[in-house]
mmCIF file of C-alpha atoms and ligand atoms in Angstrom:
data_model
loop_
_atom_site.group_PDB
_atom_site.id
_atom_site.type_symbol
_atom_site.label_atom_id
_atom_site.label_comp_id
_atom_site.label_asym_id
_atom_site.label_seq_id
_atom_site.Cartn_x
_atom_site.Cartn_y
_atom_site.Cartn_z
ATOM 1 C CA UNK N 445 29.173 -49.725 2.512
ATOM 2 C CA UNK N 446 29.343 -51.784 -0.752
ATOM 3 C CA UNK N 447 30.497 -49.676 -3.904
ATOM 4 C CA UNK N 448 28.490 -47.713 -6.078
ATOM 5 C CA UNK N 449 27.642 -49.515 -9.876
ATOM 6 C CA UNK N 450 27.855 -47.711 -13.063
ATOM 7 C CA UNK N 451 26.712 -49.987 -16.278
ATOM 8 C CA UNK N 452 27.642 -48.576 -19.691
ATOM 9 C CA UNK N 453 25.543 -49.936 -22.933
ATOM 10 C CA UNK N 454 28.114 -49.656 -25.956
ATOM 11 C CA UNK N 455 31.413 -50.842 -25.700
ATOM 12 C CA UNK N 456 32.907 -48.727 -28.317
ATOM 13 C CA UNK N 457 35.093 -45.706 -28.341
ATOM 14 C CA UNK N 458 33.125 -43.681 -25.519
ATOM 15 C CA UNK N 459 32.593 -46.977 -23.870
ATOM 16 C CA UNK N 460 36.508 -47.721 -23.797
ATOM 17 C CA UNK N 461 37.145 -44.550 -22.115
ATOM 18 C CA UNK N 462 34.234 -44.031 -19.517
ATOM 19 C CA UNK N 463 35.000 -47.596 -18.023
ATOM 20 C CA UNK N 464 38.842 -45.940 -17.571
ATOM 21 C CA UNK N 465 37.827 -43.079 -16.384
ATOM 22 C CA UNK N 466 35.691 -44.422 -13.977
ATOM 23 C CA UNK N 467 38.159 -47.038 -12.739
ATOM 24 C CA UNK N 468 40.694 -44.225 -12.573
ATOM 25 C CA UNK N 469 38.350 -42.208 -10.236
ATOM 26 C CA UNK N 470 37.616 -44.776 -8.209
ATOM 27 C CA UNK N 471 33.942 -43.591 -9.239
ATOM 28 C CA UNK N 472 32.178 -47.304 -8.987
ATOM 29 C CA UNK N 473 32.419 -50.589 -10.410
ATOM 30 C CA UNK N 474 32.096 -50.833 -13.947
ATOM 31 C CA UNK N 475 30.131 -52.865 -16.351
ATOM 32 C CA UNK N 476 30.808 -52.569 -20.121
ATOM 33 C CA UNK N 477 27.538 -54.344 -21.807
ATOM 34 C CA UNK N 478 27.967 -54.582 -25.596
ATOM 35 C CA UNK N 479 26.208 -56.700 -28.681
ATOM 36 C CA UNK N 480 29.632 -57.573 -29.792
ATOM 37 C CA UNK N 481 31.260 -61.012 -28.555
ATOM 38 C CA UNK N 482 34.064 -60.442 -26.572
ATOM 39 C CA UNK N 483 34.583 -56.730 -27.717
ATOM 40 C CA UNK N 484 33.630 -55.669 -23.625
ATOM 41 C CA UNK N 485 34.875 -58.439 -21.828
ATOM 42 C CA UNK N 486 39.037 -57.589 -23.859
ATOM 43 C CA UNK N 487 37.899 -54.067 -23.195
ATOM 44 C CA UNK N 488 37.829 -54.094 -19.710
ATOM 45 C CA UNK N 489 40.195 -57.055 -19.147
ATOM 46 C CA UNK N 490 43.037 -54.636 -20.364
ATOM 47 C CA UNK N 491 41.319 -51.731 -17.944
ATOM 48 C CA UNK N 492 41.335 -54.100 -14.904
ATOM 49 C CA UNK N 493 45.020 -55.455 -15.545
ATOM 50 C CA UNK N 494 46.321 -51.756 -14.686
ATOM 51 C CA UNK N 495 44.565 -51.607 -11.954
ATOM 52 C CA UNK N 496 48.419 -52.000 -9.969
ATOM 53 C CA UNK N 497 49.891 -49.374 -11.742
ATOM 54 C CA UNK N 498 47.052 -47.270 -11.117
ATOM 55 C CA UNK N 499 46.520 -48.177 -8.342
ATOM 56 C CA UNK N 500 42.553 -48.516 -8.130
ATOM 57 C CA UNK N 501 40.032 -51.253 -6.808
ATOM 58 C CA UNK N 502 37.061 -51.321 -8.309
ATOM 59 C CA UNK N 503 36.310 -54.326 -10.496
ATOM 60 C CA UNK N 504 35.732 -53.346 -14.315
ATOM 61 C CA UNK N 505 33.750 -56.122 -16.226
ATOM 62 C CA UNK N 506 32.848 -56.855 -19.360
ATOM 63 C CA UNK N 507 29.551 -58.499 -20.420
ATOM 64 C CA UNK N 508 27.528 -59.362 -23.928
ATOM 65 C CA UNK N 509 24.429 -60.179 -20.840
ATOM 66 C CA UNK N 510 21.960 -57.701 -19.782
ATOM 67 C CA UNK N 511 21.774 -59.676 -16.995
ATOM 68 C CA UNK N 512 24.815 -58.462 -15.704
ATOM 69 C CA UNK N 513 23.763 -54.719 -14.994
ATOM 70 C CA UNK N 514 21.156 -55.323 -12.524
ATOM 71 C CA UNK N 515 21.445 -52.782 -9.585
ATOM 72 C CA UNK N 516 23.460 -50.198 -11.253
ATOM 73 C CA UNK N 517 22.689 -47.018 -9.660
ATOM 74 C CA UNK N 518 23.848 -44.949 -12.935
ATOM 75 C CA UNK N 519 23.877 -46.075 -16.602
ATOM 76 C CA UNK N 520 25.716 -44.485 -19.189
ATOM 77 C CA UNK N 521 24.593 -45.599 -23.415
ATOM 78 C CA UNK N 522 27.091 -44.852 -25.998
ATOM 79 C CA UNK N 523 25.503 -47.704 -28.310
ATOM 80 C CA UNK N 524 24.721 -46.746 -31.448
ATOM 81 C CA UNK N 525 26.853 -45.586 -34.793
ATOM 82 C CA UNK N 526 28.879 -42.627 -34.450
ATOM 83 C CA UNK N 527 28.989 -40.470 -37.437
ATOM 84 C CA UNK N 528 31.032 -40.509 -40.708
ATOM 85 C CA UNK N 529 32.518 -37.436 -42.173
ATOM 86 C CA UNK N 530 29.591 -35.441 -44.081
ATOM 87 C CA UNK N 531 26.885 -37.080 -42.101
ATOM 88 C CA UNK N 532 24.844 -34.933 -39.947
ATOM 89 C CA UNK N 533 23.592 -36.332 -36.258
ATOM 90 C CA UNK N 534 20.338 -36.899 -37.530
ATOM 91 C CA UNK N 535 21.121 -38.821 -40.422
ATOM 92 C CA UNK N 536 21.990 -41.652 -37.900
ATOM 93 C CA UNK N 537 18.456 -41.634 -36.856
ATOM 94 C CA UNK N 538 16.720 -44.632 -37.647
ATOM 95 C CA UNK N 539 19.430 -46.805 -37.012
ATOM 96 C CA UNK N 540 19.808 -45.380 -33.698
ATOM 97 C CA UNK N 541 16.686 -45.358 -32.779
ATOM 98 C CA UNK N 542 16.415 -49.285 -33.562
ATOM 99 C CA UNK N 543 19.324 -49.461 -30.956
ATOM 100 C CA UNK N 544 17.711 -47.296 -28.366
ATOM 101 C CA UNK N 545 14.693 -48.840 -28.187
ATOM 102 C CA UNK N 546 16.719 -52.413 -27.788
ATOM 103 C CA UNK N 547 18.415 -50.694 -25.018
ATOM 104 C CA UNK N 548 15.681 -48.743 -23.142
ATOM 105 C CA UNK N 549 13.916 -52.180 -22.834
ATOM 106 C CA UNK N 550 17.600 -53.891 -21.624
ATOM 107 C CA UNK N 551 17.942 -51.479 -18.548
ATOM 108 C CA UNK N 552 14.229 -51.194 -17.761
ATOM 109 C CA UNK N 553 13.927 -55.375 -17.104
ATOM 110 C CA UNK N 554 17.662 -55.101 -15.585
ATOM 111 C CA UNK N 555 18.282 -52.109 -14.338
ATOM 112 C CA UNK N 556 14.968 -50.316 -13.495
ATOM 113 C CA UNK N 557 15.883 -48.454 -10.525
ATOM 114 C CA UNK N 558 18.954 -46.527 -12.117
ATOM 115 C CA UNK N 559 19.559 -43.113 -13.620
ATOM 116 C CA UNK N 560 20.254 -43.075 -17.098
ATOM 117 C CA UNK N 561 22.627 -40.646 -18.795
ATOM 118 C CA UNK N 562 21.706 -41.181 -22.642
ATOM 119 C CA UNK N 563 25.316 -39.850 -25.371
ATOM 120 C CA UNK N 564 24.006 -41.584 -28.537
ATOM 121 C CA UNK N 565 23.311 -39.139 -31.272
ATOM 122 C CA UNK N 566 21.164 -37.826 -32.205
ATOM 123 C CA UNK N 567 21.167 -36.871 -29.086
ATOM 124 C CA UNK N 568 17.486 -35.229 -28.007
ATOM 125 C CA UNK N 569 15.569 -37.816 -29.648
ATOM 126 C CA UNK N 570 17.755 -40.955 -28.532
ATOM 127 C CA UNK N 571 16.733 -39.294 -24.417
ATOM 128 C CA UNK N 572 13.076 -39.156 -25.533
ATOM 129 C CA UNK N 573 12.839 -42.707 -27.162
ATOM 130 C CA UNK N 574 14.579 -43.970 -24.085
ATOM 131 C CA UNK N 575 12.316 -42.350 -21.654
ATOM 132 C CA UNK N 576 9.200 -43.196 -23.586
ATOM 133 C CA UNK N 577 10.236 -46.967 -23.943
ATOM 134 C CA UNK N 578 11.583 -47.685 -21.011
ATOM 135 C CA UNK N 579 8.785 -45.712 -18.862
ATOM 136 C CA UNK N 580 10.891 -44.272 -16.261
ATOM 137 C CA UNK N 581 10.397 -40.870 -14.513
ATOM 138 C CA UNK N 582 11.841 -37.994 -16.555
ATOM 139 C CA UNK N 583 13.900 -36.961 -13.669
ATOM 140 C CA UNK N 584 16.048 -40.231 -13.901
ATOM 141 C CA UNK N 585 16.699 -40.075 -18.075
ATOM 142 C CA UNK N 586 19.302 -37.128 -19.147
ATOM 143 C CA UNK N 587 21.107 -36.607 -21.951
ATOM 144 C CA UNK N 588 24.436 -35.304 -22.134
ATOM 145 C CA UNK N 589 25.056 -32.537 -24.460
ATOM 146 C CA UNK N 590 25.874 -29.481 -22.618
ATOM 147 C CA UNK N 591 28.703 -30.022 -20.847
ATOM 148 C CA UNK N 592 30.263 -30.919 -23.411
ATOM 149 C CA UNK N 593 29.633 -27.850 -25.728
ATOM 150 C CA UNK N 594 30.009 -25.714 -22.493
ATOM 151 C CA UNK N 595 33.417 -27.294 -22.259
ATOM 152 C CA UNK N 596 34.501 -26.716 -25.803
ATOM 153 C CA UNK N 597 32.952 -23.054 -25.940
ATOM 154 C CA UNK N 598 34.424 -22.248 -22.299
ATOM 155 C CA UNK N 599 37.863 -23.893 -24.347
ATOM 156 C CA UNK N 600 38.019 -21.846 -27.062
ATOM 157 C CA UNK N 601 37.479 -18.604 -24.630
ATOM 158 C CA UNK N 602 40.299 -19.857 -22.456
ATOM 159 C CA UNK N 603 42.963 -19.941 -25.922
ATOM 160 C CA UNK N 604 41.438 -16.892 -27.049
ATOM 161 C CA UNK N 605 42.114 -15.224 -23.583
ATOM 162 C CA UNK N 606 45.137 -17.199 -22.495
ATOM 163 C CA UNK N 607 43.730 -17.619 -19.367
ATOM 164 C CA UNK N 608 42.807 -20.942 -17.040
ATOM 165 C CA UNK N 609 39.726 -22.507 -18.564
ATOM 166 C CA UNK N 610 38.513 -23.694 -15.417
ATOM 167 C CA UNK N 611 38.085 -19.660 -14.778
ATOM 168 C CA UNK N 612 35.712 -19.866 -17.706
ATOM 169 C CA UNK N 613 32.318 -20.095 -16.814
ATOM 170 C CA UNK N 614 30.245 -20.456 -19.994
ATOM 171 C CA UNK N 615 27.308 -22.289 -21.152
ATOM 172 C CA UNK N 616 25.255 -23.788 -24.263
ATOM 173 C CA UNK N 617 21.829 -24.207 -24.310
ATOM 174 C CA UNK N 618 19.496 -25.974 -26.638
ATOM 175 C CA UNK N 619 19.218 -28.858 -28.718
ATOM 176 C CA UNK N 620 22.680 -30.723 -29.340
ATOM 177 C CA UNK N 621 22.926 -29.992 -33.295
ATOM 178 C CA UNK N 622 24.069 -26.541 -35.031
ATOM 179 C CA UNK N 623 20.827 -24.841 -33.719
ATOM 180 C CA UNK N 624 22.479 -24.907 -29.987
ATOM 181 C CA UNK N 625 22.230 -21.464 -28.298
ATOM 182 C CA UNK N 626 26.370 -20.620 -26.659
ATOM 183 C CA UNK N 627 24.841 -17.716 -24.101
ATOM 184 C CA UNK N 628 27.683 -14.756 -24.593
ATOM 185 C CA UNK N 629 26.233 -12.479 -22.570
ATOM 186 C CA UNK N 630 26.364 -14.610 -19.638
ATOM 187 C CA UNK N 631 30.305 -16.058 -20.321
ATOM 188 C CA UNK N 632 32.480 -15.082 -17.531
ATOM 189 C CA UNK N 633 35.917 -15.015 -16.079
ATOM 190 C CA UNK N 634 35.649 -15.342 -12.419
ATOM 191 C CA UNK N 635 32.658 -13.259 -12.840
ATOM 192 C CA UNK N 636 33.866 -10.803 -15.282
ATOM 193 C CA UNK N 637 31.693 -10.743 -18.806
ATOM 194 C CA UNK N 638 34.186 -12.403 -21.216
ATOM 195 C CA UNK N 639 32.974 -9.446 -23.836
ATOM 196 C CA UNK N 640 34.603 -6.535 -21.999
ATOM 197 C CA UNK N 641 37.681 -8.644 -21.701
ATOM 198 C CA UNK N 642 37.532 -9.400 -25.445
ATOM 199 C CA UNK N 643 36.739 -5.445 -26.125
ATOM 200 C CA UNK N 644 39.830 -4.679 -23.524
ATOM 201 C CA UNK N 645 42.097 -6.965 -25.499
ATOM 202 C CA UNK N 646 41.023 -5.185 -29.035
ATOM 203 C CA UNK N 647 40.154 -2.190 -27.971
ATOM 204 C CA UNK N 648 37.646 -2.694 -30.346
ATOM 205 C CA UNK N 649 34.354 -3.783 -30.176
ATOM 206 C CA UNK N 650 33.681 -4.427 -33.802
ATOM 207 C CA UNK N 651 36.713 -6.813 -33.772
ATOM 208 C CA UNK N 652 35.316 -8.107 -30.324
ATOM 209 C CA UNK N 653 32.240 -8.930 -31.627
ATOM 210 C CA UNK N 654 34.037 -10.965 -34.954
ATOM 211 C CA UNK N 655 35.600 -12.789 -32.663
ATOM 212 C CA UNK N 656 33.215 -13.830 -30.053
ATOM 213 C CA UNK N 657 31.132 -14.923 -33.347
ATOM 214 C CA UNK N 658 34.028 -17.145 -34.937
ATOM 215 C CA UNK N 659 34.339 -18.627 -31.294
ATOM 216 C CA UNK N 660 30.417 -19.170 -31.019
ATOM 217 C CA UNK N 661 30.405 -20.592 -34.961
ATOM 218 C CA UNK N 662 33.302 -22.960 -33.641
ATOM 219 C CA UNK N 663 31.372 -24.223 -30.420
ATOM 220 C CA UNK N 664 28.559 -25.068 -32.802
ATOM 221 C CA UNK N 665 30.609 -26.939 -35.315
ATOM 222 C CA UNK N 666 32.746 -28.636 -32.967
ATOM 223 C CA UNK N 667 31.897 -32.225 -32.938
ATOM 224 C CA UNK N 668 31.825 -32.156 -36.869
ATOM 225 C CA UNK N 669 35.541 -30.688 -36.732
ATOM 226 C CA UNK N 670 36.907 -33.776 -34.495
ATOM 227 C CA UNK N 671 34.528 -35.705 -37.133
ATOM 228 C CA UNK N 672 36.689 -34.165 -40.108
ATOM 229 C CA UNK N 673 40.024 -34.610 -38.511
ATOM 230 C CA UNK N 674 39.353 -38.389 -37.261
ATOM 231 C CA UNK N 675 37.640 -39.616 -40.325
ATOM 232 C CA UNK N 676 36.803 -42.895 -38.686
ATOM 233 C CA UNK N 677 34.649 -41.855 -36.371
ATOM 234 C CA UNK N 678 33.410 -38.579 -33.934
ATOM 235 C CA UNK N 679 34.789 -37.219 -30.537
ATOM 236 C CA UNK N 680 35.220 -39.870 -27.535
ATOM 237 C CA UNK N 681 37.670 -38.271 -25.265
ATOM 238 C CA UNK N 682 35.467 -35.393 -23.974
ATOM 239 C CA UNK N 683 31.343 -36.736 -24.195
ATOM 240 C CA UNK N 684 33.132 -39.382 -21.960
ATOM 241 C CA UNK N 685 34.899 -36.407 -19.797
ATOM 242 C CA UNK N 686 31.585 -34.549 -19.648
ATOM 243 C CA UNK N 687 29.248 -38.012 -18.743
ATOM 244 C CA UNK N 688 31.255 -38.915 -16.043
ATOM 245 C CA UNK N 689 31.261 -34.873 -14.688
ATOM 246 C CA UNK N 690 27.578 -35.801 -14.351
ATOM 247 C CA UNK N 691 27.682 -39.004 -13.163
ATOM 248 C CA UNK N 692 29.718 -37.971 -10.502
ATOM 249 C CA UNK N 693 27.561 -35.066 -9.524
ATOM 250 C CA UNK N 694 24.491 -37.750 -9.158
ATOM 251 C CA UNK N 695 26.594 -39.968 -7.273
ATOM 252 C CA UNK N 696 27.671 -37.861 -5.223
ATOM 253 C CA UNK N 697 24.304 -35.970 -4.987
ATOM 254 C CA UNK N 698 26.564 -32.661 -5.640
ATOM 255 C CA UNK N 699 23.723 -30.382 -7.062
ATOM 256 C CA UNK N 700 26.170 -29.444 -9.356
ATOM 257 C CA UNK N 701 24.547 -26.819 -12.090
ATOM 258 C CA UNK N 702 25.179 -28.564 -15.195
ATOM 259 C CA UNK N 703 23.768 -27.817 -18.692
ATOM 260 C CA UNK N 704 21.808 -31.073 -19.044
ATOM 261 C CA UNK N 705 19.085 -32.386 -22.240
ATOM 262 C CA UNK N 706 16.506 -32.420 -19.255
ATOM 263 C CA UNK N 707 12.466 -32.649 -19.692
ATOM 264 C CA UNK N 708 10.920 -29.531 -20.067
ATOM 265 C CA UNK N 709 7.154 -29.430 -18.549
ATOM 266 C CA UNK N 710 6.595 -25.296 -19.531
ATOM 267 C CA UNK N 711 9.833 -24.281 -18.226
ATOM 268 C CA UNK N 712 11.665 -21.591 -20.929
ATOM 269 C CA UNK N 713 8.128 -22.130 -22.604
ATOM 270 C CA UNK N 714 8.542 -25.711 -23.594
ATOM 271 C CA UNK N 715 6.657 -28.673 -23.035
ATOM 272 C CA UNK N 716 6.965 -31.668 -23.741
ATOM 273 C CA UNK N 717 9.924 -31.914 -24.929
ATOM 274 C CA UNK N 718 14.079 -33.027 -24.098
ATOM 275 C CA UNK N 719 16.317 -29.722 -24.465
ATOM 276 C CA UNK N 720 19.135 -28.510 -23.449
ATOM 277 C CA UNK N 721 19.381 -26.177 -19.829
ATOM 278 C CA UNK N 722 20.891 -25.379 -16.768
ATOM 279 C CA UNK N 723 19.764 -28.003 -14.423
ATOM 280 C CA UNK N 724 20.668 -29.164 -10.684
ATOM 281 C CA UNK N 725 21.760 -32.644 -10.755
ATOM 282 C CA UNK N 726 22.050 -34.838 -7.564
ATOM 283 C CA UNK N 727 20.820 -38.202 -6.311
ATOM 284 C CA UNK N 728 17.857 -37.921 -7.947
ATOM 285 C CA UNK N 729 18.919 -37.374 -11.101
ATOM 286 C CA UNK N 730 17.765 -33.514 -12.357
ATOM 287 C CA UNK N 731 16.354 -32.560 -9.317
ATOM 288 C CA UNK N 732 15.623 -28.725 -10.542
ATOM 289 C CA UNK N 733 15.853 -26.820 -13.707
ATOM 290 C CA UNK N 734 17.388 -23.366 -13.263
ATOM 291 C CA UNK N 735 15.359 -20.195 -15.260
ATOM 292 C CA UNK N 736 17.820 -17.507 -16.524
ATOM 293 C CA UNK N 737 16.375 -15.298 -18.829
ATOM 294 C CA UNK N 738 17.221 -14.815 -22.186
ATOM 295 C CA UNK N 739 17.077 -11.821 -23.959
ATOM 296 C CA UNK N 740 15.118 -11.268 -27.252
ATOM 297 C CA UNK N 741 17.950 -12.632 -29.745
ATOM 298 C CA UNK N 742 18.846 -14.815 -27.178
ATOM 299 C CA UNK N 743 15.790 -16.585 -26.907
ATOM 300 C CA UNK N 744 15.083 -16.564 -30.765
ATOM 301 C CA UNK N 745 18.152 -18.544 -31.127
ATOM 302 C CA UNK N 746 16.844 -20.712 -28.275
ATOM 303 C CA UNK N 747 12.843 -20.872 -30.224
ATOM 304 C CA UNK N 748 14.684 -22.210 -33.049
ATOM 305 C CA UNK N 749 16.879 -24.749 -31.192
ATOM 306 C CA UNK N 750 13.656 -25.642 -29.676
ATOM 307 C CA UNK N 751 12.241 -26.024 -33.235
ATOM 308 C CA UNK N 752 15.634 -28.025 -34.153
ATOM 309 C CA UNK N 753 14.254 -30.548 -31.502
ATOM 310 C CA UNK N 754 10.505 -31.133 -31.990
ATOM 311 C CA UNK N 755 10.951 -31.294 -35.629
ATOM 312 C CA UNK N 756 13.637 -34.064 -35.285
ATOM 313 C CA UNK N 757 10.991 -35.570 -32.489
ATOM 314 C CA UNK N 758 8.090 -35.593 -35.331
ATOM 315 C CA UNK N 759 10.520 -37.424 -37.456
ATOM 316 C CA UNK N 760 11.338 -40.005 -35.305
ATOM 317 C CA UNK N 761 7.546 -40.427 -34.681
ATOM 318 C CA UNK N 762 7.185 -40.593 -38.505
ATOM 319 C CA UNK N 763 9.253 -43.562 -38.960
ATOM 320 C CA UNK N 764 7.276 -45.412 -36.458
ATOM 321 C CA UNK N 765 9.320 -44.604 -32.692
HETATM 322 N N1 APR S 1015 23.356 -52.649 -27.843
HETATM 323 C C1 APR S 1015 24.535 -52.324 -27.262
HETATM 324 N N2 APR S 1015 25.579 -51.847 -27.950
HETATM 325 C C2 APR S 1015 25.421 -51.679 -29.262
HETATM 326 C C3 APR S 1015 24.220 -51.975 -29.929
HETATM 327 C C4 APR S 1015 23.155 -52.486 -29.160
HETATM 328 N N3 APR S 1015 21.980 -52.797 -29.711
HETATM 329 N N4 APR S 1015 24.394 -51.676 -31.241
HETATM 330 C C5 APR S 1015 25.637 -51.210 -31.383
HETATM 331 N N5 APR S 1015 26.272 -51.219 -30.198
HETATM 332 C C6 APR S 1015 27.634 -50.836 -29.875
HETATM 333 C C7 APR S 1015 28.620 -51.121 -31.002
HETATM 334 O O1 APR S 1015 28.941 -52.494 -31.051
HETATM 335 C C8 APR S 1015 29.795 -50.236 -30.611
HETATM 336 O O2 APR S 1015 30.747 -50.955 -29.839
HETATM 337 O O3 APR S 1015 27.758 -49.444 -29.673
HETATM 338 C C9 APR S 1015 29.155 -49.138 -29.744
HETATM 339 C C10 APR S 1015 29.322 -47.763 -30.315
HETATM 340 O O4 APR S 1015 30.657 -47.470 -30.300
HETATM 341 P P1 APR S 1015 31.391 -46.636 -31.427
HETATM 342 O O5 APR S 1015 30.907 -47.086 -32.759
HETATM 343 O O6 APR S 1015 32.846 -46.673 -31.150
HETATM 344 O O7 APR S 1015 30.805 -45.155 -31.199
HETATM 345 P P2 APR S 1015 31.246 -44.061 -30.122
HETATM 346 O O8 APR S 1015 32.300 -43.198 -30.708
HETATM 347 O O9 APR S 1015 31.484 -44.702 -28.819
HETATM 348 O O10 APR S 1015 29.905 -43.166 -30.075
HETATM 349 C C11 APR S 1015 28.697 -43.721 -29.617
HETATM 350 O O11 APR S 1015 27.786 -41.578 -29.011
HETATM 351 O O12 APR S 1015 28.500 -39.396 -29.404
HETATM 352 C C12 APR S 1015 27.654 -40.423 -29.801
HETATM 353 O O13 APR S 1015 27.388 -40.024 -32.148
HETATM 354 C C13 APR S 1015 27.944 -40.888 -31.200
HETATM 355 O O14 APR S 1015 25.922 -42.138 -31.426
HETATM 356 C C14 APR S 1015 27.312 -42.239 -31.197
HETATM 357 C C15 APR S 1015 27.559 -42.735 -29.780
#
C-alpha cells in the first residue's frame, strides 16, 4: 500500500510546523508548496535531515511548483498574511482573498481529487472563496477553527480546574472571530457539567458564573492574546495541532466529532453559508453535521455569529470575490 499524501500551500510559520508534525506522526508524505524561492524546499530539507533521530520515513519535500501536489489525498493552506498586533482577522481580507483565489485554482488543476482543510484568516470567508473557485463539493472544503478554540476554551477549564484537559470536553461554535459561541452548558468533565464543578469549587454561583465568563471572554480573545505577546506574527503551534487532529481523522476515516467551519444547507437554520459546528469527519471529508440544540441565549449568540459570517461574506463579494 503506497503512503498517504498531504500537500500544504504556505510555507510559513503553520507550514513549518504541520510538515513536522506530520513527519513526526508518520501521518503521510509531505509537500510544502510556497511562492517564496527556496523558503519550502530549506524548510523541509531541515525536517527530512532528522528523520534518524526521529526516527520516521516519510519523505518531506519542498516545492515553489504546483505541479508537485498532484494526488494528495488531503491539503492543508496556511498561505496568506497572518495578522499584526491591532489588526483584526478581517482586516487581512482582500489580500487574502487575492491569495485564496490563486490557491483554490492551484489545487483544483493539481490536486482535484483531495480534501481541503482551509487555516488562512479570515477564516469563514477564505473556506467559501476556496470552495466557490475551485468548484469542489462542499463536503471536501473545511475550515479549521473549532478545534482550535475548543482546545483553548477546554485549556483554560483544565487550569481553572486543575484537572487533565483531555477530561475536558468542550466546544465553540460559530464563526472564527469574537462573535464565536463557547457552549457552557454543554462543557464537561468526563461527563460532569463543568458549572457545578465551578459552583462546588466556590461554593458560589455568582463567583461561578464570573468566572466561567472571564474563561469564555478569554476563549474568544485568544488568538489576539498570542498576537499581543508575539508581535511578529499570530499563533502557529496549535491551528497546526488542531489541522492535523482533522487531517488525521479524514485519513483515517475516524468519524471523529470535531467542531469544523462546515457548509450549512438549513442545518441550525443556516443556509448557505461556512460556520462553525459539530461535524463527523472521515474519508469523505464532513460526512454529517451533528444538531444539538441551543437554548434561547445560546442560539442568539450563535444568530449573531451567524451574522458575524454573512456580513464578512457580503464584503468579500463587495470587493469583487
Ligand atoms: N501561495 C502560496 N503561499 C503564499 C502565497 C501564495 N499565493 N502568498 C503568500 N504565501 C505564503 C507566504 O510566503 C508565507 O510563507 O504564505 C505563508 C504564510 O506564512 P506566515 O506569514 O508565517 O503565516 P502563518 O503564521 O503561517 O499563518 C498563515 O493562517 O492562522 C492563519 O491568520 C493566519 O492567515 C494566516 C495564515
Amino acid at each position: 500500500m503506497s503512503r498517504k499524501k498531504i500537500a500544504l500551500i504556505g510555507g510559513g510559520q503553520i507550514g513549518g510546523v504541520l510538515a513536522q508534525l506530520i513527519a513526526l506522526r508518520e501521518l503521510a508524505d509531505v509537500v510544502l508548496f510556497d511562492i517564496v524561492e527556496d523558503l519550502p524546499q530549506g524548510k523541509t530539507l531541515d525536517i527530512a535531515e532528522a528523520s534518524r533521530i526521529d526516527g520516521f520515513a516519510v519523505a518531506v519535500n519542498g516545492t515553489n511548483d504546483y505541479k508537485d501536489i498532484a494526488d494528495s489525498d488531503v491539503v492543508i493552506v496556511t498561505a496568506g498574511l497572518p495578522r499584526k498586533p491591532g489588526m483584526s482577522r478581517d482586516d487581512l481580507l482582500t489580500t487574502n482573498a487575492k491569495i485564496m483565489k490563486s490557491v483554490a485554482e492551484g489545487v483544483k488543476e493539481f490536486a482535484p481529487n483531495s480534501i481541503v482543510i482551509i487555516i488562512s484568516n479570515p477564516l469563514d470567508a477564505m473556506v467559501t472563496l476556496f470552495q466557490k473557485v475551485s468548484g469542489f463539493p462542499h463536503n471536501r472544503v473545511i475550515g479549521q477553527a473549532g478545534v482550535l478554540d475548543s482546545s483553548r476554551f477546554s485549556s483554560f477549564i483544565a487550569w481553572e480546574l486543575d484537572v487533565a484537559v483531555k477530561d475536558i470536553n468542550a466546544m465553540v461554535l460559530g464563526g472564527h472571530g469574537d462573535t464565536m459561541v463557547p457552549l457552557v452548558r454543554y462543557a464537561n468533565v468526563n461527563g460532569v457539567p463543568v458549572m457545578e464543578l465551578l459552583e462546588r469549587k466556590y461554593n458560589d454561583a455568582a463567583k461561578a458564573k464570573e468566572v466561567m465568563d472571564a474563561m469564555v471572554a478569554r476563549t474568544k480573545a485568544a488568538g489576539g492574546e498570542v498576537v499581543k505577546l508575539l508581535k511578529t506574527g499570530s499563533a502557529f503551534y496549535s491551528p497546526a495541532s488542531a489541522a492535523i487532529q482533522m487531517a488525521e481523522a479524514i485519513l483515517g476515516d475516524q468519524k471523529r466529532v470535531l467542531a469544523s467551519c462546515v457548509y450549512l444547507d438549513g442545518e441550525y437554520n443556516v443556509k448557505g453559508y461556512y460556520v462553525g459546528v459539530p461535524t463527523v469527519l472521515g474519508a469523505n471529508g464532513c460526512e454529517r453535521i451533528l444538531e444539538v440544540s441551543l437554548n434561547e441565549e445560546e442560539q442568539a449568540a450563535f444568530d449573531h455569529s451567524v451574522n458575524a459570517v454573512t456580513t464578512l461574506v457580503a464584503d468579500m463579494e463587495g470587493l469583487g470575490f
